[in-house]
Amino acid sequence: MKCEKCGDAVSPEDARELAGRQLCDDCYLDAVAMPKTCDPWAVYSAKKTVSQDVVLTPDQQRILDQLKTRGPLTLEQLCGELNLSEEEFRNNFATLRHMELARGCKKGEQVCYTLFDDPSS
Ligand SMILES: [Zn+2]
């Protein structure tokens, strides 16, 4: 069978179902880590930012700093450490993800967040 998002071949036992769609592990993780991925404004503003000098908000910088020194971290760890609400974190993370500075990853069964180029996960 094929992943309904990226079209990659995926074996039935590796497929993940999300909202009725069969996704490969990567797409599932992206979807779970990044619910705002379809927000056109976030995509637009992130691309716009990348094409100029990269300017991060203070919260985005703090998230990156945490990931650099302690990542991968779970949502709870990041929100607790940075004193952000889940929504604030997700909004900021969506921008970092679009700028390819950070991404979701998995530790065991847990969804974590790490630097985009983190080779360890
Ligand atoms: Zn996929």
PDB file of N, CA, C and O in Angstrom, residues 16-23 27-28 31-32:
ATOM      1  N   ARG A  16       0.168   4.001   9.560  1.00  0.00           N
ATOM      2  CA  ARG A  16      -0.508   4.615  10.699  1.00  0.00           C
ATOM      3  C   ARG A  16      -1.780   5.271  10.195  1.00  0.00           C
ATOM      4  O   ARG A  16      -1.773   5.899   9.147  1.00  0.00           O
ATOM      5  N   GLU A  17      -2.836   5.154  10.960  1.00  0.00           N
ATOM      6  CA  GLU A  17      -4.062   5.800  10.532  1.00  0.00           C
ATOM      7  C   GLU A  17      -4.244   7.106  11.282  1.00  0.00           C
ATOM      8  O   GLU A  17      -4.067   7.181  12.489  1.00  0.00           O
ATOM      9  N   LEU A  18      -4.558   8.148  10.534  1.00  0.00           N
ATOM     10  CA  LEU A  18      -4.831   9.438  11.148  1.00  0.00           C
ATOM     11  C   LEU A  18      -6.007  10.070  10.426  1.00  0.00           C
ATOM     12  O   LEU A  18      -5.949  10.298   9.224  1.00  0.00           O
ATOM     13  N   ALA A  19      -7.070  10.304  11.175  1.00  0.00           N
ATOM     14  CA  ALA A  19      -8.275  10.910  10.599  1.00  0.00           C
ATOM     15  C   ALA A  19      -8.718  10.173   9.342  1.00  0.00           C
ATOM     16  O   ALA A  19      -9.075  10.775   8.335  1.00  0.00           O
ATOM     17  N   GLY A  20      -8.639   8.843   9.384  1.00  0.00           N
ATOM     18  CA  GLY A  20      -9.127   8.035   8.281  1.00  0.00           C
ATOM     19  C   GLY A  20      -8.158   7.877   7.125  1.00  0.00           C
ATOM     20  O   GLY A  20      -8.465   7.224   6.149  1.00  0.00           O
ATOM     21  N   ARG A  21      -6.962   8.480   7.222  1.00  0.00           N
ATOM     22  CA  ARG A  21      -5.983   8.331   6.144  1.00  0.00           C
ATOM     23  C   ARG A  21      -4.865   7.407   6.596  1.00  0.00           C
ATOM     24  O   ARG A  21      -4.465   7.419   7.745  1.00  0.00           O
ATOM     25  N   GLN A  22      -4.365   6.623   5.658  1.00  0.00           N
ATOM     26  CA  GLN A  22      -3.248   5.734   5.955  1.00  0.00           C
ATOM     27  C   GLN A  22      -1.953   6.461   5.632  1.00  0.00           C
ATOM     28  O   GLN A  22      -1.711   6.839   4.486  1.00  0.00           O
ATOM     29  N   LEU A  23      -1.137   6.666   6.648  1.00  0.00           N
ATOM     30  CA  LEU A  23       0.094   7.430   6.449  1.00  0.00           C
ATOM     31  C   LEU A  23       1.309   6.594   6.822  1.00  0.00           C
ATOM     32  O   LEU A  23       1.222   5.688   7.650  1.00  0.00           O
ATOM     33  N   CYS A  27       5.091  10.782   7.803  1.00  0.00           N
ATOM     34  CA  CYS A  27       3.978  11.710   7.612  1.00  0.00           C
ATOM     35  C   CYS A  27       3.096  11.759   8.849  1.00  0.00           C
ATOM     36  O   CYS A  27       2.596  12.809   9.232  1.00  0.00           O
ATOM     37  N   TYR A  28       2.918  10.603   9.480  1.00  0.00           N
ATOM     38  CA  TYR A  28       2.115  10.568  10.692  1.00  0.00           C
ATOM     39  C   TYR A  28       2.757  11.451  11.749  1.00  0.00           C
ATOM     40  O   TYR A  28       2.105  12.263  12.402  1.00  0.00           O
ATOM     41  N   ALA A  31       2.377  15.080  10.986  1.00  0.00           N
ATOM     42  CA  ALA A  31       0.998  15.524  11.206  1.00  0.00           C
ATOM     43  C   ALA A  31       0.725  15.692  12.697  1.00  0.00           C
ATOM     44  O   ALA A  31       0.076  16.646  13.125  1.00  0.00           O
ATOM     45  N   VAL A  32       1.229  14.762  13.496  1.00  0.00           N
ATOM     46  CA  VAL A  32       0.985  14.826  14.934  1.00  0.00           C
ATOM     47  C   VAL A  32       1.785  15.962  15.565  1.00  0.00           C
ATOM     48  O   VAL A  32       1.296  16.702  16.418  1.00  0.00           O
TER      49      VAL A  32
END
